[in-house]
């Protein structure tokens, strides 16, 4: 599946990062499907593309759905990302999330209404 690779190269996939199948560019034509040849991916990668077509899934969910180790899924995702077949939405870093104290103040303000 991974051809002996254990890393994803430059890409690091967080367990909660969301994976979305990248729609083909209409200017280039269909990347795969009936009007084009099948994607240059293995069966596991084709299954990832199918699972992420309807709804974004996290890396952890993909590993569970495919019944594969997370490390293997990360390598396969790295290949798909390099090929431009998926997009990955990384989680918001904790430093960018609102402070809990501010959220508590908002809740108190809403309750006061």
PDB file of C-alpha atoms in Angstrom:
ATOM      1  CA  UNK A   1       0.000   0.000   0.000  1.00  0.00           C
ATOM      2  CA  UNK A   2       2.650   2.520   1.006  1.00  0.00           C
ATOM      3  CA  UNK A   3       5.484   0.977  -1.026  1.00  0.00           C
ATOM      4  CA  UNK A   4       7.646   0.789   2.070  1.00  0.00           C
ATOM      5  CA  UNK A   5       7.281   4.457   3.003  1.00  0.00           C
ATOM      6  CA  UNK A   6       6.639   5.323   6.613  1.00  0.00           C
ATOM      7  CA  UNK A   7       6.379   9.111   6.408  1.00  0.00           C
ATOM      8  CA  UNK A   8       4.259  11.583   4.508  1.00  0.00           C
ATOM      9  CA  UNK A   9       7.151  13.736   3.359  1.00  0.00           C
ATOM     10  CA  UNK A  10       6.574  17.405   4.079  1.00  0.00           C
ATOM     11  CA  UNK A  11       2.903  16.972   5.008  1.00  0.00           C
ATOM     12  CA  UNK A  12       1.816  16.384   8.583  1.00  0.00           C
ATOM     13  CA  UNK A  13      -1.787  15.267   8.990  1.00  0.00           C
ATOM     14  CA  UNK A  14      -3.437  15.995  12.329  1.00  0.00           C
ATOM     15  CA  UNK A  15      -5.923  13.338  13.478  1.00  0.00           C
ATOM     16  CA  UNK A  16      -8.767  15.861  13.357  1.00  0.00           C
ATOM     17  CA  UNK A  17      -7.794  17.464  10.034  1.00  0.00           C
ATOM     18  CA  UNK A  18     -10.682  17.223   7.566  1.00  0.00           C
ATOM     19  CA  UNK A  19     -10.099  15.603   4.176  1.00  0.00           C
ATOM     20  CA  UNK A  20     -12.234  16.579   1.180  1.00  0.00           C
ATOM     21  CA  UNK A  21     -12.119  15.155  -2.323  1.00  0.00           C
ATOM     22  CA  UNK A  22     -11.012  17.913  -4.678  1.00  0.00           C
ATOM     23  CA  UNK A  23     -13.508  18.363  -7.515  1.00  0.00           C
ATOM     24  CA  UNK A  24     -11.914  18.159 -10.967  1.00  0.00           C
ATOM     25  CA  UNK A  25     -11.118  21.432 -12.722  1.00  0.00           C
ATOM     26  CA  UNK A  26     -13.681  21.832 -15.563  1.00  0.00           C
ATOM     27  CA  UNK A  27     -11.134  23.760 -17.658  1.00  0.00           C
ATOM     28  CA  UNK A  28      -8.821  20.733 -17.638  1.00  0.00           C
ATOM     29  CA  UNK A  29     -11.562  18.158 -18.097  1.00  0.00           C
ATOM     30  CA  UNK A  30     -12.532  15.233 -15.883  1.00  0.00           C
ATOM     31  CA  UNK A  31      -9.618  13.902 -13.851  1.00  0.00           C
ATOM     32  CA  UNK A  32     -11.214  10.480 -13.594  1.00  0.00           C
ATOM     33  CA  UNK A  33     -14.505   8.739 -14.098  1.00  0.00           C
ATOM     34  CA  UNK A  34     -16.362   7.528 -17.186  1.00  0.00           C
ATOM     35  CA  UNK A  35     -15.041  10.318 -19.450  1.00  0.00           C
ATOM     36  CA  UNK A  36     -11.431   9.795 -18.368  1.00  0.00           C
ATOM     37  CA  UNK A  37      -9.214   6.980 -17.259  1.00  0.00           C
ATOM     38  CA  UNK A  38      -9.371   5.850 -13.644  1.00  0.00           C
ATOM     39  CA  UNK A  39      -7.258   7.839 -11.188  1.00  0.00           C
ATOM     40  CA  UNK A  40      -3.680   6.666 -10.812  1.00  0.00           C
ATOM     41  CA  UNK A  41      -4.311   5.418  -7.275  1.00  0.00           C
ATOM     42  CA  UNK A  42      -4.593   2.099  -5.497  1.00  0.00           C
ATOM     43  CA  UNK A  43      -7.836   0.635  -4.184  1.00  0.00           C
ATOM     44  CA  UNK A  44      -7.366   2.127  -0.708  1.00  0.00           C
ATOM     45  CA  UNK A  45      -6.785   5.596  -2.124  1.00  0.00           C
ATOM     46  CA  UNK A  46      -9.795   5.220  -4.427  1.00  0.00           C
ATOM     47  CA  UNK A  47     -11.853   4.330  -1.353  1.00  0.00           C
ATOM     48  CA  UNK A  48     -10.583   7.454   0.445  1.00  0.00           C
ATOM     49  CA  UNK A  49     -11.683   9.541  -2.541  1.00  0.00           C
ATOM     50  CA  UNK A  50     -15.113   7.907  -2.509  1.00  0.00           C
ATOM     51  CA  UNK A  51     -15.573   8.351   1.248  1.00  0.00           C
ATOM     52  CA  UNK A  52     -14.595  12.036   1.171  1.00  0.00           C
ATOM     53  CA  UNK A  53     -16.652  12.912  -1.899  1.00  0.00           C
ATOM     54  CA  UNK A  54     -19.976  13.351  -0.096  1.00  0.00           C
ATOM     55  CA  UNK A  55     -18.773  14.772   3.201  1.00  0.00           C
ATOM     56  CA  UNK A  56     -15.439  15.787   4.730  1.00  0.00           C
ATOM     57  CA  UNK A  57     -13.966  13.190   7.080  1.00  0.00           C
ATOM     58  CA  UNK A  58     -11.178  13.473   9.619  1.00  0.00           C
ATOM     59  CA  UNK A  59      -7.975  11.472   9.308  1.00  0.00           C
ATOM     60  CA  UNK A  60      -9.022   9.424  12.352  1.00  0.00           C
ATOM     61  CA  UNK A  61     -12.444   8.637  10.812  1.00  0.00           C
ATOM     62  CA  UNK A  62     -10.804   7.560   7.552  1.00  0.00           C
ATOM     63  CA  UNK A  63      -8.457   5.221   9.407  1.00  0.00           C
ATOM     64  CA  UNK A  64     -11.411   3.691  11.261  1.00  0.00           C
ATOM     65  CA  UNK A  65     -13.576   3.376   8.130  1.00  0.00           C
ATOM     66  CA  UNK A  66     -10.740   1.794   6.139  1.00  0.00           C
ATOM     67  CA  UNK A  67      -9.635  -0.382   9.082  1.00  0.00           C
ATOM     68  CA  UNK A  68      -6.039   0.733   8.495  1.00  0.00           C
ATOM     69  CA  UNK A  69      -3.407   2.146  10.857  1.00  0.00           C
ATOM     70  CA  UNK A  70      -3.331   5.950  11.000  1.00  0.00           C
ATOM     71  CA  UNK A  71       0.282   5.968   9.762  1.00  0.00           C
ATOM     72  CA  UNK A  72      -0.706   4.125   6.583  1.00  0.00           C
ATOM     73  CA  UNK A  73      -3.652   6.467   6.002  1.00  0.00           C
ATOM     74  CA  UNK A  74      -1.354   9.482   6.410  1.00  0.00           C
ATOM     75  CA  UNK A  75       1.017   8.147   3.730  1.00  0.00           C
ATOM     76  CA  UNK A  76      -1.887   7.498   1.347  1.00  0.00           C
ATOM     77  CA  UNK A  77      -3.286  10.983   2.002  1.00  0.00           C
ATOM     78  CA  UNK A  78       0.122  12.498   1.284  1.00  0.00           C
ATOM     79  CA  UNK A  79       0.091  10.859  -2.157  1.00  0.00           C
ATOM     80  CA  UNK A  80      -3.459  12.079  -2.863  1.00  0.00           C
ATOM     81  CA  UNK A  81      -2.609  15.614  -1.744  1.00  0.00           C
ATOM     82  CA  UNK A  82       0.492  15.690  -3.943  1.00  0.00           C
ATOM     83  CA  UNK A  83      -1.641  14.516  -6.889  1.00  0.00           C
ATOM     84  CA  UNK A  84      -4.148  17.318  -6.204  1.00  0.00           C
ATOM     85  CA  UNK A  85      -7.021  14.893  -5.635  1.00  0.00           C
ATOM     86  CA  UNK A  86      -7.848  16.036  -2.092  1.00  0.00           C
ATOM     87  CA  UNK A  87      -7.867  19.172   0.055  1.00  0.00           C
ATOM     88  CA  UNK A  88      -7.046  19.136   3.751  1.00  0.00           C
ATOM     89  CA  UNK A  89      -8.532  21.602   6.218  1.00  0.00           C
ATOM     90  CA  UNK A  90      -6.284  21.725   9.216  1.00  0.00           C
ATOM     91  CA  UNK A  91      -7.753  22.349  12.677  1.00  0.00           C
ATOM     92  CA  UNK A  92      -7.678  25.849  14.127  1.00  0.00           C
ATOM     93  CA  UNK A  93      -4.613  26.290  16.361  1.00  0.00           C
ATOM     94  CA  UNK A  94      -5.560  26.713  20.034  1.00  0.00           C
ATOM     95  CA  UNK A  95      -3.914  30.153  20.106  1.00  0.00           C
ATOM     96  CA  UNK A  96      -6.497  31.413  17.589  1.00  0.00           C
ATOM     97  CA  UNK A  97      -9.519  30.132  19.513  1.00  0.00           C
ATOM     98  CA  UNK A  98     -11.410  32.584  21.729  1.00  0.00           C
ATOM     99  CA  UNK A  99     -10.466  32.684  25.390  1.00  0.00           C
ATOM    100  CA  UNK A 100     -12.759  30.646  27.651  1.00  0.00           C
ATOM    101  CA  UNK A 101     -13.257  33.679  29.908  1.00  0.00           C
ATOM    102  CA  UNK A 102     -14.684  35.670  26.981  1.00  0.00           C
ATOM    103  CA  UNK A 103     -17.068  32.843  26.106  1.00  0.00           C
ATOM    104  CA  UNK A 104     -18.268  32.683  29.725  1.00  0.00           C
ATOM    105  CA  UNK A 105     -18.962  36.451  29.632  1.00  0.00           C
ATOM    106  CA  UNK A 106     -20.988  36.026  26.434  1.00  0.00           C
ATOM    107  CA  UNK A 107     -23.037  33.239  28.030  1.00  0.00           C
ATOM    108  CA  UNK A 108     -23.706  35.387  31.103  1.00  0.00           C
ATOM    109  CA  UNK A 109     -24.751  38.278  28.872  1.00  0.00           C
ATOM    110  CA  UNK A 110     -27.137  36.077  26.914  1.00  0.00           C
ATOM    111  CA  UNK A 111     -28.686  34.703  30.087  1.00  0.00           C
ATOM    112  CA  UNK A 112     -29.196  38.242  31.364  1.00  0.00           C
ATOM    113  CA  UNK A 113     -31.372  39.041  28.331  1.00  0.00           C
TER     114      UNK A 113
END
